Coordinates of C-alpha atoms in Angstrom, one line a residue:
M22 CA 6.3 6.0 37.7
T23 CA 6.6 9.5 36.3
T24 CA 7.3 10.3 32.7
D25 CA 8.3 13.9 33.5
I26 CA 11.9 14.0 32.3
S27 CA 12.8 16.7 34.9
T28 CA 12.5 14.0 37.6
F29 CA 13.9 11.0 35.8
D30 CA 16.8 9.3 37.4
L31 CA 18.7 6.6 35.5
E32 CA 16.8 3.7 37.0
E33 CA 13.5 5.3 36.2
A34 CA 14.6 6.1 32.7
G35 CA 15.8 2.5 32.3
A36 CA 12.4 1.1 33.3
V37 CA 10.6 3.4 30.9
L38 CA 12.9 2.5 28.0
A39 CA 12.6 -1.2 28.8
A40 CA 8.8 -0.9 28.6
E41 CA 8.9 1.1 25.4
S42 CA 11.4 -1.3 23.8
A43 CA 9.3 -4.3 24.7
R44 CA 6.3 -2.7 23.1
F45 CA 8.1 -1.9 19.8
A46 CA 9.8 -5.3 19.8
S47 CA 6.3 -6.9 20.0
F48 CA 5.3 -5.1 16.8
G49 CA 8.4 -6.6 15.0
W50 CA 10.0 -3.1 14.7
M51 CA 13.2 -4.0 16.8
R52 CA 14.1 -7.5 15.6
G53 CA 17.1 -9.2 17.1
T54 CA 19.2 -6.5 18.8
S55 CA 18.2 -3.8 16.3
G56 CA 17.0 -0.3 17.2
N57 CA 17.6 1.9 20.2
L58 CA 15.8 4.4 22.4
S59 CA 16.8 7.2 24.6
V60 CA 15.3 9.7 27.1
V61 CA 16.8 13.0 28.2
V62 CA 17.5 13.0 32.0
S63 CA 19.3 16.4 32.1
R64 CA 19.4 19.5 29.8
D65 CA 22.3 21.4 31.3
P66 CA 24.6 19.6 30.8
L67 CA 22.7 17.4 28.2
R68 CA 22.6 13.8 29.4
L69 CA 20.6 11.0 28.0
A70 CA 19.8 7.4 29.0
V71 CA 20.3 5.3 26.0
T72 CA 19.6 1.5 25.5
A73 CA 22.8 -0.4 25.8
S74 CA 24.4 -2.0 22.7
G75 CA 23.8 -5.6 21.8
H76 CA 20.7 -6.4 23.8
D77 CA 17.5 -8.0 22.7
K78 CA 15.0 -5.1 22.9
G79 CA 12.2 -7.4 23.8
E80 CA 14.0 -8.5 27.0
L81 CA 15.6 -5.3 28.4
T82 CA 15.7 -4.6 32.1
P83 CA 15.9 -1.2 33.8
S84 CA 19.7 -1.7 34.1
D85 CA 20.2 -2.2 30.4
V86 CA 20.8 1.6 29.7
V87 CA 23.9 3.8 29.6
L88 CA 24.2 7.5 30.6
V89 CA 25.7 9.4 27.8
D90 CA 26.7 13.1 27.3
G91 CA 25.9 15.5 24.5
K92 CA 28.3 13.8 22.2
G93 CA 26.8 10.3 22.9
A94 CA 29.8 9.2 24.9
A95 CA 29.3 7.1 28.0
V96 CA 29.5 9.1 31.3
N97 CA 29.8 6.3 33.8
G98 CA 30.9 3.3 31.8
G99 CA 29.0 0.8 29.8
K100 CA 28.6 0.5 26.0
P101 CA 25.7 2.6 24.6
S102 CA 24.2 2.1 21.2
A103 CA 26.6 3.0 18.4
E104 CA 24.0 5.7 17.4
A105 CA 23.9 7.4 20.8
E106 CA 25.6 10.4 19.3
L107 CA 22.7 10.9 16.8
H108 CA 20.2 10.6 19.7
A109 CA 22.0 13.4 21.5
R110 CA 22.1 15.5 18.3
V111 CA 18.3 15.1 17.8
A112 CA 17.6 16.0 21.4
A113 CA 19.8 19.1 21.2
L114 CA 18.5 20.2 17.8
T115 CA 14.8 19.6 18.3
G116 CA 14.4 20.0 22.1
A117 CA 13.0 16.5 22.2
G118 CA 12.8 14.6 25.5
A119 CA 12.9 11.2 23.9
V120 CA 14.1 9.6 20.7
V121 CA 13.0 6.4 19.1
H122 CA 14.9 4.5 16.4
V123 CA 13.2 1.4 14.9
H124 CA 14.0 -0.8 11.9
T125 CA 10.6 -1.2 10.1
V126 CA 10.0 -2.7 6.7
A127 CA 7.8 0.1 5.7
S128 CA 10.4 2.8 6.4
V129 CA 13.1 1.0 4.5
A130 CA 10.9 0.2 1.6
M131 CA 9.4 3.6 1.3
G132 CA 12.9 5.2 1.6
R133 CA 13.8 3.2 -1.5
R134 CA 10.6 4.0 -3.3
V135 CA 10.7 7.8 -2.7
P136 CA 14.3 8.7 -1.9
G137 CA 13.4 12.5 -2.2
G138 CA 11.1 12.4 0.8
I139 CA 7.5 11.2 1.4
L140 CA 4.6 13.7 1.2
F141 CA 1.5 13.2 3.3
K142 CA -1.8 15.1 3.0
D143 CA -5.5 14.8 3.5
L144 CA -5.2 12.1 6.2
E145 CA -6.8 12.2 9.7
M146 CA -3.8 10.5 11.2
L147 CA -1.7 13.6 10.6
K148 CA -3.5 15.0 13.6
G149 CA -1.4 12.5 15.7
I150 CA 1.7 14.5 14.9
G151 CA 0.0 17.9 15.5
Q152 CA -0.8 18.7 11.9
P153 CA -4.1 19.5 10.2
A154 CA -5.8 16.6 8.5
H155 CA -6.5 18.7 5.3
D156 CA -5.1 21.5 3.1
V157 CA -1.5 21.0 4.2
E158 CA 1.3 18.8 2.9
V159 CA 3.8 17.4 5.4
L160 CA 7.1 16.0 4.2
L161 CA 8.9 13.0 5.9
P162 CA 12.5 13.5 4.8
V163 CA 14.6 10.6 3.6
I164 CA 18.4 11.0 4.2
A165 CA 21.3 8.9 3.0
N166 CA 22.8 6.6 5.6
S167 CA 26.3 6.9 7.1
Q168 CA 28.2 5.1 9.8
D169 CA 29.6 8.4 10.9
M170 CA 27.0 9.9 13.3
E171 CA 28.3 13.4 12.8
V172 CA 27.7 13.1 9.1
L173 CA 24.3 11.6 9.6
G174 CA 23.4 14.3 12.1
D175 CA 24.4 17.0 9.6
R176 CA 22.1 15.4 7.0
L177 CA 19.2 15.1 9.4
E178 CA 19.6 18.8 10.5
A179 CA 19.7 19.9 6.8
A180 CA 16.7 17.9 5.7
R181 CA 14.3 17.9 8.7
D182 CA 10.8 19.5 8.4
P183 CA 9.9 21.1 11.8
R184 CA 6.3 19.9 11.3
M185 CA 7.4 16.3 11.0
P186 CA 9.0 14.8 14.2
A187 CA 10.8 12.0 12.2
V188 CA 13.1 11.1 9.4
V189 CA 13.8 8.0 7.4
V190 CA 17.4 6.9 7.0
A191 CA 17.7 5.2 3.7
G192 CA 18.3 1.4 3.9
H193 CA 18.3 1.6 7.7
G194 CA 15.1 2.7 9.5
L195 CA 13.1 5.4 11.2
Y196 CA 14.1 8.1 13.7
V197 CA 11.3 9.7 15.6
W198 CA 11.1 12.0 18.6
G199 CA 8.8 13.7 21.1
D200 CA 8.7 15.8 24.2
T201 CA 8.3 12.6 26.4
P202 CA 8.7 8.9 25.9
R203 CA 4.9 8.6 25.5
Q204 CA 4.7 11.3 22.8
A205 CA 7.7 9.8 21.0
R206 CA 5.9 6.4 21.0
H207 CA 2.7 7.9 19.7
H208 CA 4.6 9.8 17.0
T209 CA 6.4 6.6 16.0
E210 CA 3.2 4.6 15.7
I211 CA 1.5 7.5 13.7
V212 CA 4.4 7.9 11.3
E213 CA 4.8 4.1 10.8
W214 CA 1.0 3.9 10.0
L215 CA 1.4 6.6 7.4
L216 CA 4.3 4.8 5.8
E217 CA 2.5 1.4 5.8
L218 CA -0.5 3.2 4.1
E219 CA 1.8 4.6 1.4
L220 CA 3.5 1.2 1.0
T221 CA 0.2 -0.6 0.4
G222 CA -1.4 2.1 -1.7
D223 CA -1.7 2.3 -5.5

């Protein structure tokens, strides 16, 4: 199965998202029906395959996805995640090919502890998001939550650091992105590691 978004069809995208969701669910990052994932299947016009609303993310099948447009609205029926609009906004804003949203304890706890944003430096794991391990500070923004995805997207756009492919939504969880589903997965695992380190540090 290819992970080149230029050749994804909806069934392939669904299979990829089901596998990625099962992986994240196994870590306890998508408990119950929480969290959502997407992959870009077309750039012009922008179309994304997004995990369907209300499904256990550890038990998704390739058919449990919905095709949405650049505003997060379903194209061919189905009920996408309520946050599909934000996925589309991130894809358009950053050029990402895949977006991950997980509800991790570390992201919520650190968002409360450091509401102004979380700085990382002098850590080898920063290489996993394409940054030097030393002599640079990288900010993981924390933004206030909203049930209005346009408002939340505006906050994300205003706060994001181009060097950090992620933001924390206060009281909610973590949004992470990458060029491909695999890169988005790697970025998610790296950022979550960084958050867990900060949470357990002095």
